[in-house]
Amino acid sequence: MFSGLREKVGQVLVPGDEFSLEVQETLSLTEPLKPEKVLLGPGLKRRGDRKLLVVKSGVLRHKQPHVFWVENHQRRYVPAKGETIIGIITVKSGDVFKLDFGGSEQASLSYLAFEGATKRNRPNVQVGDLVFAQFIVANQHMEPELVCVDSAGRANGLGVFGAGGLLFSVSLGLVRRLLRPRSDVLSDLQKLFPCELVVGMNGRLWVKASSIQQTLIICNLLQSCETMTTAQRQQLFRRAAQGAL
Amino acid sequence: MKDTPLSNCERDFLLKAIEEKKRLDGRQTYDYRKMKITFGTDYGCCFVDLGKTRVMAQVSGELVAPKENRPNEGIMFFNIELSPMASPAFEQGRQSELSVKLNRQLERCLRNSKCIDTESLCVVSGEKVWQIRVDVHMLNHDGNLMDAASIAAITALCHFKRPDVGIQGDEVTVYSPEERDPIPLSIYHMPISVSFSFFQQGTYLLVDPCEREERVMDGLLMIAMNKHREICSIQSSGGIMLLKEQVMRCSKIASVKVSEITELISKALENDKRARKAGGRCGFAESMPQERITALKTDETSVEMTDASERANDIVENAEVPPQTVPSPVVPAPGVGQVGQGLQNTWGLEEEEEDGDEEEEEQKMEEEQDEKEDSREGDVVEISDSEEEEVVILHPETQDKSSKNAASSSNQKGGKTSKQREKK
């Protein structure tokens, strides 16, 4: 049923490409008939009953057993539930903070959604501070809402950033490459020098190294990673390692 | 839409980096970003890239009535458009504080410095003069819009050519570019604006600030100067106290930068002039990236082939004789022999020869058979008939010839058989 989709994995698709999900014409009588399911990720849309429409241009990816999505180049972030982002506090009003996360509207973050925060014990957050937070509400019709705690009430890495470091933006594709389980960019970066790196799904990265020079180097290296092949990147990283030491 | 706010951490980092004489893109304090000047297909259209900042200027001319108090001077009009394309913070169709400031500065830089001979734009005194309009569009905002805008505007003015005008009595004729060559504007000098940003109350100074540096700066000093080191306008904003030495130092830096930029502009203009004269790719066509897929199908385009045949002949004459290759046997799989793999196919020729051979062979065979028949004696007619059928099946394409042959042979046979019968 999804053989057409499976064949195209790893190939470039453009908006308007269609897949038809026709039922197999020959059914085997001996094997039990298993209903096949498919999970559509970003870039694929169901159209009608038996049609799949590609709505973004990029490379088709597949994850076992039946997840398909289109990996594309994009800079505009669209919030999704469960994703972690770096936001900038813009307004402190009453019991909620407003955050800019690079999307079409601002997200709200309750002051109680921090670890150990109570009505008495407010978290120390100023306008302009950076916050690493997770979406719990993100849909078309409602204001996105963020929290800085997990379901057990612990920070678990979320929360307000400390002083220092540099914030910069890259494309969403590079962010996903960095967040992959065995990211090649990150493993190359680890060989250079120690640094703290926070990756927000909204394309914002925060880097802090021991000196301003090193922070700037990492920032520029990551920004230039976007348009380089693996060989070029490794050569550049090697040069940076030699030049910086 | 609101602009992305600047976080505290960025502000602290930038100020700390500036203290250490470091900039975000690795530049030195007095460095400009990479500048690129390109032209559109028409006269008076210029694009300036200053790092990621991109600005377009378009000059246009119109015949209008002059102002009352200056009856024999042309009119210059400057307009800066900040479109949301450049930055989400800019709004369409509304005069923001920034756009008014930029517009005013550009006017001071170009009109008030009298860099263009406005009297030469007069057609009929008190009745008709040229109005030259300069529209500057911001295409991308990454800081230092003023410098990019001033460079784009003056380069576009240098590039612009207005149509020629003839006057016979009371009649004014505007000639099209085909009838008479258009005339460039007469430009006395090229004022170029150079921006300096100050940090920590004037302690630190940077040339050509980028967008994030502009956000954390305390004050800005814009000096418009030409290559003769004449200051055309100078403006300080942000409300910082500058020392006399600082301003002097800035003007010295500006004079160096201006001479560099003027050289770049004149080189760009010269290149464009040469490209236009040669009829080559210029303007948009030149800026179009090659080796990039922009369409799903390729359209056939005409190719310039003036010296192609000569060059082809040269290549053929100068080329070395290819070494004689001997076909070596190739064994792709055990038990299979192959000769001459990967060489030029000469089957077409051989086939023809083979055809001929086959025909000859057929004839020979038939002759042989005839001879046999001769030797055999008796019931030969049926055999010849069956042979004819066989020939038809095997070689349908050579039917005519074989049938002819067969017919002739059968005739012969008929003759022979008759003879044989006679013998009987």
XYZ file of C-alpha atoms in Angstrom:
669
model
C 0.000 0.000 0.000
C 2.829 2.398 0.792
C 5.292 0.981 -1.655
C 5.095 4.181 -3.701
C 6.009 6.196 -0.630
C 8.786 3.797 0.383
C 10.364 3.973 -3.069
C 10.740 7.744 -2.832
C 12.488 7.770 0.550
C 15.659 9.849 0.296
C 14.508 11.597 -2.853
C 13.593 15.228 -3.331
C 9.899 16.012 -3.463
C 8.233 19.278 -4.392
C 4.864 20.658 -3.328
C 2.126 19.206 -5.468
C 3.590 15.713 -5.724
C 0.918 13.147 -5.036
C 0.856 9.589 -3.826
C -2.162 7.381 -4.170
C -2.795 4.902 -1.415
C -4.623 2.277 -3.451
C -5.524 -0.972 -1.787
C -3.579 -3.947 -3.105
C -5.362 -5.550 -5.970
C -4.262 -9.080 -5.247
C -4.914 -10.285 -1.736
C -3.391 -13.473 -0.524
C -5.901 -15.877 0.900
C -3.517 -17.700 3.207
C -2.036 -14.751 5.111
C -4.239 -12.806 7.490
C -5.051 -9.343 6.181
C -3.246 -6.725 8.289
C -4.551 -3.183 8.176
C -1.596 -0.944 7.260
C -1.158 2.408 8.934
C 1.002 5.355 8.067
C 1.999 8.276 10.246
C 2.454 11.529 8.352
C 4.951 14.078 9.596
C 5.567 17.667 8.479
C 5.255 18.308 4.763
C 2.777 15.542 3.985
C -0.973 16.006 3.981
C -3.812 13.621 3.437
C -6.045 14.703 0.629
C -9.355 13.016 0.125
C -9.683 9.372 0.914
C -6.748 7.746 -0.810
C -4.381 10.537 -1.739
C -1.262 11.926 -0.103
C -0.155 15.421 -1.043
C 3.324 16.839 -0.558
C 3.126 20.429 0.722
C 6.797 21.247 1.343
C 9.817 20.819 -0.862
C 12.561 18.667 0.550
C 13.822 15.156 1.063
C 11.408 12.404 2.039
C 12.463 10.613 5.218
C 11.193 7.419 6.732
C 11.425 5.936 10.191
C 10.512 2.372 10.991
C 7.866 1.139 10.973
C 5.647 3.638 9.199
C 6.544 7.270 9.878
C 7.103 9.528 6.877
C 7.995 13.190 6.712
C 9.613 15.769 4.457
C 12.858 17.317 5.624
C 13.052 20.861 4.296
C 14.897 24.123 4.649
C 12.952 26.687 6.605
C 13.600 29.536 8.993
C 10.085 30.367 10.145
C 9.207 28.394 13.248
C 5.746 26.947 13.767
C 5.204 25.797 17.340
C 4.421 22.164 18.042
C 3.375 20.584 21.308
C 6.234 19.050 23.268
C 9.049 20.924 21.503
C 11.630 22.814 23.532
C 12.528 26.341 22.484
C 14.620 29.325 23.543
C 12.419 32.340 24.172
C 13.051 35.941 25.145
C 10.870 37.461 27.874
C 9.188 40.553 26.463
C 6.476 41.406 28.991
C 6.053 40.749 32.702
C 2.377 41.202 33.428
C 0.558 39.848 36.472
C 1.017 36.138 36.749
C 2.187 35.366 33.218
C 5.248 36.236 31.199
C 5.066 36.817 27.464
C 7.809 35.229 25.419
C 9.034 35.862 21.916
C 10.067 32.606 20.310
C 10.249 33.627 16.660
C 6.753 32.479 15.788
C 3.750 34.399 14.530
C 2.607 35.353 18.006
C 3.984 35.458 21.498
C 3.693 32.575 23.910
C 2.639 32.802 27.533
C 4.546 31.298 30.449
C 3.034 31.163 33.901
C 5.310 32.194 36.768
C 4.163 29.057 38.590
C 5.538 26.864 35.819
C 9.097 26.988 37.209
C 10.722 24.491 39.512
C 9.987 25.269 43.124
C 7.864 28.315 42.314
C 4.965 29.128 44.613
C 2.705 32.132 45.042
C 5.150 33.468 47.613
C 8.348 32.373 45.947
C 8.349 33.940 42.502
C 11.094 33.075 40.064
C 13.586 35.849 39.355
C 12.968 36.599 35.687
C 13.570 39.977 34.055
C 12.437 41.342 30.705
C 15.031 40.403 28.098
C 16.084 37.200 29.855
C 16.386 33.954 27.944
C 14.238 30.985 28.920
C 14.480 27.384 27.775
C 10.917 26.102 27.837
C 8.606 23.466 26.458
C 5.259 23.872 24.698
C 2.254 22.307 26.352
C -0.300 24.101 24.214
C 0.467 24.758 20.567
C -2.285 24.771 18.014
C -3.771 26.985 15.371
C -6.565 28.406 17.452
C -5.049 29.035 20.857
C -2.250 31.111 22.257
C 0.813 28.902 22.663
C 1.673 28.116 26.257
C 5.021 27.173 27.701
C 6.252 25.542 30.890
C 9.672 25.192 32.467
C 8.955 22.003 34.415
C 8.301 18.410 33.421
C 5.271 16.400 34.546
C 7.019 15.529 37.829
C 7.545 19.203 38.652
C 11.317 19.180 38.102
C 13.246 21.605 35.941
C 15.058 18.854 34.029
C 17.247 21.323 32.152
C 14.488 23.854 31.507
C 14.422 27.301 33.046
C 16.082 30.719 32.946
C 19.568 31.055 31.472
C 22.513 32.236 33.503
C 24.547 35.270 32.538
C 26.939 35.281 29.618
C 26.877 33.380 26.363
C 25.672 34.404 22.948
C 22.330 33.841 21.271
C 22.092 33.466 17.508
C 19.712 31.939 14.966
C 20.197 29.272 12.356
C 17.772 27.453 10.077
C 15.407 24.840 11.473
C 17.051 22.162 9.363
C 20.419 22.716 11.028
C 18.778 22.589 14.457
C 17.285 19.194 13.666
C 20.658 18.009 12.424
C 22.185 19.070 15.724
C 19.494 17.323 17.724
C 19.802 13.989 15.940
C 20.823 11.092 18.225
C 24.347 10.779 16.790
C 24.809 14.209 15.273
C 27.918 14.469 13.100
C 28.118 18.257 13.529
C 28.054 17.980 17.308
C 30.655 15.235 17.399
C 32.948 17.410 15.272
C 32.282 20.358 17.554
C 33.103 18.356 20.664
C 36.651 17.850 19.443
C 37.309 21.599 19.353
C 36.994 22.998 22.861
C 34.593 22.671 25.756
C 31.458 24.777 25.499
C 27.887 24.906 26.654
C 25.345 24.676 23.855
C 21.582 25.003 24.149
C 19.594 24.142 21.035
C 16.049 25.434 20.723
C 13.774 23.853 18.152
C 12.832 27.378 17.030
C 16.215 27.839 15.366
C 17.869 29.673 18.222
C 21.172 28.499 19.630
C 22.892 29.691 22.761
C 26.611 29.112 23.156
C 28.918 29.791 26.028
C 32.604 28.962 26.001
C 35.432 29.933 28.309
C 36.312 33.109 26.385
C 34.559 35.528 24.091
C 36.883 34.570 21.244
C 35.944 30.891 21.526
C 32.250 31.687 21.769
C 32.480 33.747 18.605
C 34.352 30.959 16.813
C 31.711 28.382 17.687
C 28.930 30.754 16.704
C 30.473 31.424 13.310
C 31.318 27.765 12.735
C 27.754 26.664 13.431
C 26.306 29.383 11.234
C 28.548 28.371 8.348
C 27.723 24.652 8.793
C 24.436 25.253 7.069
C 25.756 25.250 3.533
C 28.704 22.908 3.771
C 29.334 19.295 2.911
C 30.759 16.935 5.511
C 34.264 17.103 4.060
C 34.237 20.904 3.912
C 32.969 21.124 7.457
C 35.569 18.769 8.845
C 38.303 20.698 7.071
C 36.999 23.973 8.476
C 36.777 22.545 12.003
C 40.324 21.223 11.737
C 41.530 24.638 10.620
C 39.671 26.294 13.471
C 41.222 23.869 15.964
C 44.708 24.659 14.672
C 44.137 28.405 14.445
C 42.479 28.790 17.799
C 45.068 26.900 19.822
C 4.791 42.872 13.180
C 7.123 43.479 16.028
C 10.834 43.082 15.667
C 12.566 40.307 17.590
C 13.601 41.775 20.902
C 17.258 41.934 21.825
C 17.990 39.725 24.796
C 20.077 40.860 27.742
C 22.628 38.163 27.046
C 23.220 39.411 23.500
C 23.611 42.970 24.736
C 26.110 41.997 27.442
C 28.053 39.787 25.072
C 28.275 42.428 22.349
C 29.476 45.100 24.739
C 32.033 42.740 26.222
C 33.211 41.699 22.753
C 33.574 45.328 21.686
C 35.666 45.987 24.781
C 37.944 43.181 23.654
C 38.055 44.643 20.124
C 36.127 41.703 18.678
C 33.153 41.847 16.349
C 30.492 39.255 15.621
C 31.595 38.593 12.052
C 35.332 38.646 12.772
C 35.939 42.116 11.341
C 38.382 44.656 12.701
C 37.179 47.928 14.163
C 37.585 49.972 10.971
C 36.606 47.303 8.446
C 33.680 47.538 6.101
C 31.750 44.412 5.262
C 32.096 42.924 1.809
C 30.610 45.346 -0.676
C 29.187 44.412 -4.040
C 27.762 46.802 -6.613
C 25.644 45.444 -9.445
C 23.419 47.065 -12.022
C 20.022 46.309 -13.434
C 19.271 45.919 -17.110
C 18.132 49.532 -17.456
C 20.159 52.670 -16.939
C 19.932 54.076 -13.445
C 19.245 50.855 -11.574
C 21.803 49.849 -8.993
C 22.024 47.205 -6.272
C 24.405 47.483 -3.367
C 25.218 44.567 -1.087
C 26.935 45.469 2.148
C 27.323 42.158 3.909
C 23.757 40.986 4.274
C 22.321 44.471 3.880
C 20.920 44.890 0.390
C 19.639 48.077 -1.163
C 18.280 48.934 -4.596
C 18.229 52.396 -6.100
C 16.310 53.354 -9.234
C 16.619 56.730 -10.913
C 13.920 58.055 -13.217
C 13.427 61.317 -15.053
C 10.327 63.349 -15.885
C 9.670 66.684 -17.584
C 7.883 69.070 -15.213
C 7.418 72.765 -14.650
C 10.210 74.232 -12.485
C 9.796 75.816 -9.090
C 8.826 79.479 -9.054
C 11.939 80.713 -7.309
C 14.355 78.624 -9.446
C 13.053 78.790 -13.013
C 16.151 77.375 -14.718
C 17.108 74.561 -12.373
C 16.113 70.939 -12.515
C 14.495 69.229 -9.541
C 16.001 66.420 -7.520
C 13.709 64.184 -5.535
C 14.805 61.498 -3.097
C 12.628 58.812 -1.603
C 13.584 55.975 0.720
C 11.240 53.021 1.057
C 11.503 50.752 4.081
C 9.475 47.738 3.069
C 8.610 44.830 5.374
C 10.723 42.689 3.057
C 13.835 44.216 4.619
C 12.850 43.618 8.209
C 9.582 42.586 9.898
C 9.839 45.708 12.020
C 9.262 47.980 9.009
C 5.692 48.744 8.077
C 4.381 49.361 4.603
C 3.329 52.834 3.623
C 3.984 54.563 6.893
C 6.673 57.162 7.452
C 8.575 55.898 10.438
C 11.112 57.901 12.354
C 13.921 55.944 10.774
C 12.734 56.494 7.212
C 12.371 60.260 7.782
C 15.863 60.354 9.247
C 17.357 58.392 6.366
C 15.505 60.450 3.781
C 16.650 63.714 5.292
C 20.225 62.508 5.542
C 20.236 61.348 1.910
C 18.880 64.708 0.775
C 21.521 66.548 2.751
C 24.174 64.241 1.394
C 23.249 64.475 -2.292
C 21.085 67.551 -2.930
C 22.509 70.085 -0.541
C 26.078 69.196 -1.465
C 25.240 70.261 -5.035
C 26.917 67.208 -6.484
C 24.619 67.255 -9.515
C 24.491 70.097 -12.001
C 20.815 70.997 -11.781
C 21.093 73.830 -14.300
C 21.957 71.351 -17.039
C 18.561 69.748 -16.394
C 16.730 72.828 -17.618
C 14.971 72.445 -20.994
C 12.954 75.660 -21.361
C 13.583 78.250 -18.671
C 10.546 78.695 -16.462
C 8.520 76.108 -18.359
C 10.130 72.714 -18.605
C 12.875 71.143 -16.537
C 13.848 67.585 -15.766
C 12.795 66.188 -12.440
C 15.200 63.447 -11.417
C 13.685 61.054 -8.939
C 15.781 58.644 -6.912
C 13.887 55.786 -5.272
C 15.888 53.775 -2.779
C 14.360 50.469 -1.739
C 15.675 48.498 1.202
C 15.679 44.824 0.316
C 17.340 43.453 3.435
C 18.243 45.133 6.683
C 21.377 44.074 8.472
C 22.547 47.417 9.722
C 24.101 50.526 8.210
C 21.272 51.277 5.797
C 22.482 54.859 5.369
C 25.858 54.004 3.857
C 24.349 51.414 1.546
C 21.593 53.835 0.504
C 24.015 56.690 -0.215
C 26.306 54.440 -2.258
C 23.372 52.991 -4.189
C 21.872 56.430 -4.852
C 25.057 58.084 -6.113
C 26.029 55.053 -8.214
C 22.568 54.928 -9.755
C 22.781 58.652 -10.531
C 26.156 58.124 -12.218
C 24.716 55.229 -14.185
C 21.528 56.999 -15.229
C 21.062 58.480 -18.697
C 18.213 60.777 -19.576
C 16.710 60.997 -23.074
C 17.970 63.758 -25.309
C 15.699 66.733 -25.888
C 15.543 68.956 -28.944
C 13.926 72.391 -29.178
C 12.590 73.828 -32.432
C 10.939 77.157 -31.775
C 8.259 76.464 -29.206
C 8.248 72.744 -29.746
C 10.094 70.404 -27.406
C 10.892 66.937 -28.736
C 11.997 64.083 -26.511
C 14.028 61.637 -28.563
C 13.864 57.936 -27.928
C 17.146 56.110 -27.222
C 17.042 54.692 -30.787
C 16.932 58.140 -32.375
C 19.569 59.865 -30.255
C 21.888 58.518 -27.603
C 20.676 59.290 -24.068
C 22.747 61.741 -22.051
C 24.296 60.986 -18.644
C 23.791 63.468 -15.809
C 26.664 65.812 -15.102
C 27.987 64.948 -11.666
C 30.588 67.144 -10.021
C 31.598 64.850 -7.188
C 30.392 61.745 -5.385
C 29.472 62.250 -1.723
C 29.485 59.005 0.228
C 28.228 58.568 3.739
C 30.312 56.691 6.312
C 28.741 55.690 9.623
C 30.521 55.392 12.963
C 28.852 53.913 15.992
C 29.983 54.741 19.512
C 29.745 52.537 22.567
C 30.233 53.172 26.280
C 29.679 56.914 25.922
C 32.136 57.269 23.072
C 34.932 55.102 24.460
C 34.736 52.603 21.632
C 34.157 53.271 17.970
C 33.119 50.930 15.158
C 32.844 51.530 11.430
C 29.920 50.024 9.480
C 27.842 48.658 12.375
C 25.729 45.576 11.712
C 22.138 45.318 12.890
C 22.871 43.948 16.347
C 25.662 46.435 16.921
C 23.295 49.248 15.939
C 20.904 48.088 18.622
C 23.387 48.334 21.457
C 25.211 51.473 20.333
C 24.995 54.713 22.283
C 25.517 57.138 19.445
C 25.944 57.374 15.715
C 28.015 59.754 13.638
C 27.411 59.939 9.897
C 29.953 61.799 7.780
C 29.270 62.326 4.088
C 32.420 63.096 2.188
C 33.727 63.037 -1.365
C 37.085 61.805 -2.569
C 38.512 65.325 -2.518
C 38.115 65.122 1.274
C 35.349 67.711 1.327
C 32.765 67.062 4.006
C 29.293 67.308 2.471
C 27.282 66.687 5.601
C 27.916 65.552 9.123
C 25.335 64.397 11.598
C 25.552 63.022 15.085
C 22.602 61.273 16.671
C 22.002 59.404 19.904
C 22.911 62.301 22.157
C 26.474 61.519 23.111
C 29.200 64.031 23.800
C 32.005 63.689 21.281
C 35.414 65.220 21.720
C 36.966 67.309 18.986
C 39.731 64.734 18.513
C 37.211 61.966 18.020
C 35.428 63.838 15.257
C 38.749 64.618 13.612
C 39.786 60.989 13.796
C 36.440 59.910 12.313
C 36.803 62.329 9.419
C 40.270 60.941 8.706
C 38.939 57.374 8.677
C 36.026 58.529 6.521
C 38.377 60.037 3.934
C 40.192 56.706 3.582
C 36.961 54.733 3.325
C 35.440 57.175 0.857
C 38.416 56.960 -1.483
C 38.204 53.139 -1.379
C 34.480 53.125 -2.043
C 34.754 55.712 -4.828
C 37.318 53.524 -6.528
C 35.020 50.520 -6.222
C 32.109 52.480 -7.683
C 34.117 53.758 -10.635
C 35.405 50.254 -11.290
C 31.877 48.857 -11.178
C 30.639 51.569 -13.540
C 33.517 50.915 -15.910
C 32.881 47.175 -15.909
C 29.220 47.728 -16.610
C 29.990 50.150 -19.429
C 32.349 47.637 -21.012
C 29.814 44.833 -20.648
C 27.099 46.947 -22.251
C 29.387 47.959 -25.114
C 30.314 44.339 -25.750
C 26.648 43.417 -25.638
C 27.398 40.738 -23.110
C 25.523 39.725 -20.063
C 25.032 42.685 -17.794
C 22.671 43.762 -15.080
C 20.185 41.171 -13.955
C 21.360 38.621 -16.470
C 24.837 38.757 -14.979
C 23.603 38.425 -11.437
C 21.531 35.402 -12.310
C 23.149 32.380 -10.693
C 24.318 29.695 -13.017
C 24.408 25.960 -12.421
C 21.346 26.113 -10.294
C 18.082 24.398 -11.085
C 15.355 26.971 -11.391
C 13.015 25.182 -13.786
C 11.858 21.680 -14.434
C 12.549 21.748 -18.159
C 15.307 23.267 -20.222
C 14.393 25.609 -23.006
C 16.661 25.752 -26.006
C 18.420 29.084 -26.150
C 20.300 30.553 -29.043
C 24.066 30.395 -28.594
C 26.525 32.915 -29.901
C 28.574 31.110 -32.560
C 30.742 33.782 -34.163
C 34.097 32.099 -33.890
C 32.935 28.610 -33.026
C 33.834 27.067 -36.395
C 37.307 28.634 -36.390
C 37.988 27.455 -32.890
C 36.702 23.998 -33.714
C 39.076 23.834 -36.677
C 41.949 24.993 -34.492
C 41.182 22.327 -31.971
C 40.975 19.665 -34.636
C 44.267 20.761 -36.178
C 46.130 21.080 -32.906
C 44.781 17.875 -31.454
C 47.147 14.941 -31.158
C 46.499 11.813 -33.150
C 44.840 9.361 -30.792
C 47.015 6.311 -30.098
C 46.153 3.178 -31.995
C 44.114 0.961 -29.763
C 44.241 -2.743 -30.246
C 41.094 -4.533 -29.212
C 41.996 -6.927 -26.467
C 39.835 -9.876 -25.523
C 37.695 -9.298 -22.468
C 36.292 -12.092 -20.373
C 33.224 -10.746 -18.580
C 32.278 -14.186 -17.251
C 33.977 -17.564 -17.443
C 33.296 -19.241 -20.725
C 32.447 -16.016 -22.549
C 34.920 -14.219 -24.762
C 34.435 -10.706 -26.024
C 36.578 -8.577 -28.287
C 36.718 -4.818 -28.577
C 34.411 -3.851 -25.770
C 33.992 -0.141 -25.258
C 35.265 0.756 -28.731
C 33.370 2.563 -31.416
C 30.584 0.611 -32.904
C 31.190 -0.242 -36.570
C 28.336 -2.632 -36.893
C 26.442 -0.456 -39.318
C 29.113 -0.856 -41.984
C 29.655 -4.520 -41.399
C 25.998 -5.312 -41.582
C 25.781 -3.932 -45.072
C 28.743 -5.959 -46.117
C 27.273 -9.030 -44.539
C 24.021 -8.462 -46.362
C 25.930 -8.416 -49.602
C 27.803 -11.520 -48.573
C 24.620 -13.265 -47.679
C 23.148 -12.485 -51.027
C 26.234 -13.764 -52.706
C 26.170 -16.824 -50.531
C 22.567 -17.402 -51.376
C 23.359 -17.163 -55.006
C 26.319 -19.470 -54.539
C 24.236 -21.926 -52.573
C 21.577 -21.881 -55.181
C 24.139 -22.390 -57.845
C 25.578 -25.250 -55.893
C 22.131 -26.670 -55.427
C 21.575 -26.215 -59.087
C 24.735 -28.117 -59.716
C 23.593 -30.816 -57.292
C 20.273 -30.907 -59.010
C 22.115 -31.208 -62.206
C 24.045 -34.118 -60.825
C 21.042 -35.735 -59.106
C 18.550 -36.203 -61.898
C 14.787 -36.612 -61.627
C 11.926 -35.157 -59.392
C 13.787 -31.847 -59.002
C 10.925 -29.441 -59.610
C 9.232 -30.011 -56.250
C 12.477 -29.496 -54.381
C 13.089 -26.171 -56.049
C 9.552 -25.101 -55.110
C 10.032 -25.974 -51.465
C 13.356 -24.194 -51.441
C 11.683 -21.043 -52.616
C 9.308 -21.126 -49.685
C 12.141 -21.610 -47.255
C 13.967 -18.593 -48.610
C 10.920 -16.444 -48.146
C 10.559 -17.415 -44.492
C 14.166 -16.927 -43.528
C 14.829 -13.591 -45.180
C 11.651 -11.574 -45.376
C 13.541 -8.341 -46.061
C 15.461 -9.748 -49.009
C 12.329 -11.294 -50.371
C 12.370 -9.546 -53.714
C 15.936 -10.388 -54.571
C 15.749 -13.974 -53.376
C 12.449 -14.487 -55.095
C 13.951 -13.037 -58.236
C 16.907 -15.290 -57.873
C 14.665 -18.187 -57.134
C 12.492 -17.353 -60.106
C 15.469 -17.090 -62.360
C 16.912 -20.255 -60.940
C 13.575 -21.997 -61.292
C 13.490 -20.830 -64.874
C 16.926 -22.198 -65.303
C 15.875 -25.315 -63.534
C 12.791 -25.475 -65.656
C 15.015 -25.227 -68.685
C 17.364 -27.826 -67.306
C 14.631 -30.173 -66.244
C 13.113 -29.894 -69.622
C 16.498 -30.795 -71.000
C 16.755 -33.635 -68.539
C 13.333 -34.812 -69.477
C 14.383 -34.620 -73.042
C 17.339 -36.759 -72.091
C 14.980 -39.189 -70.414
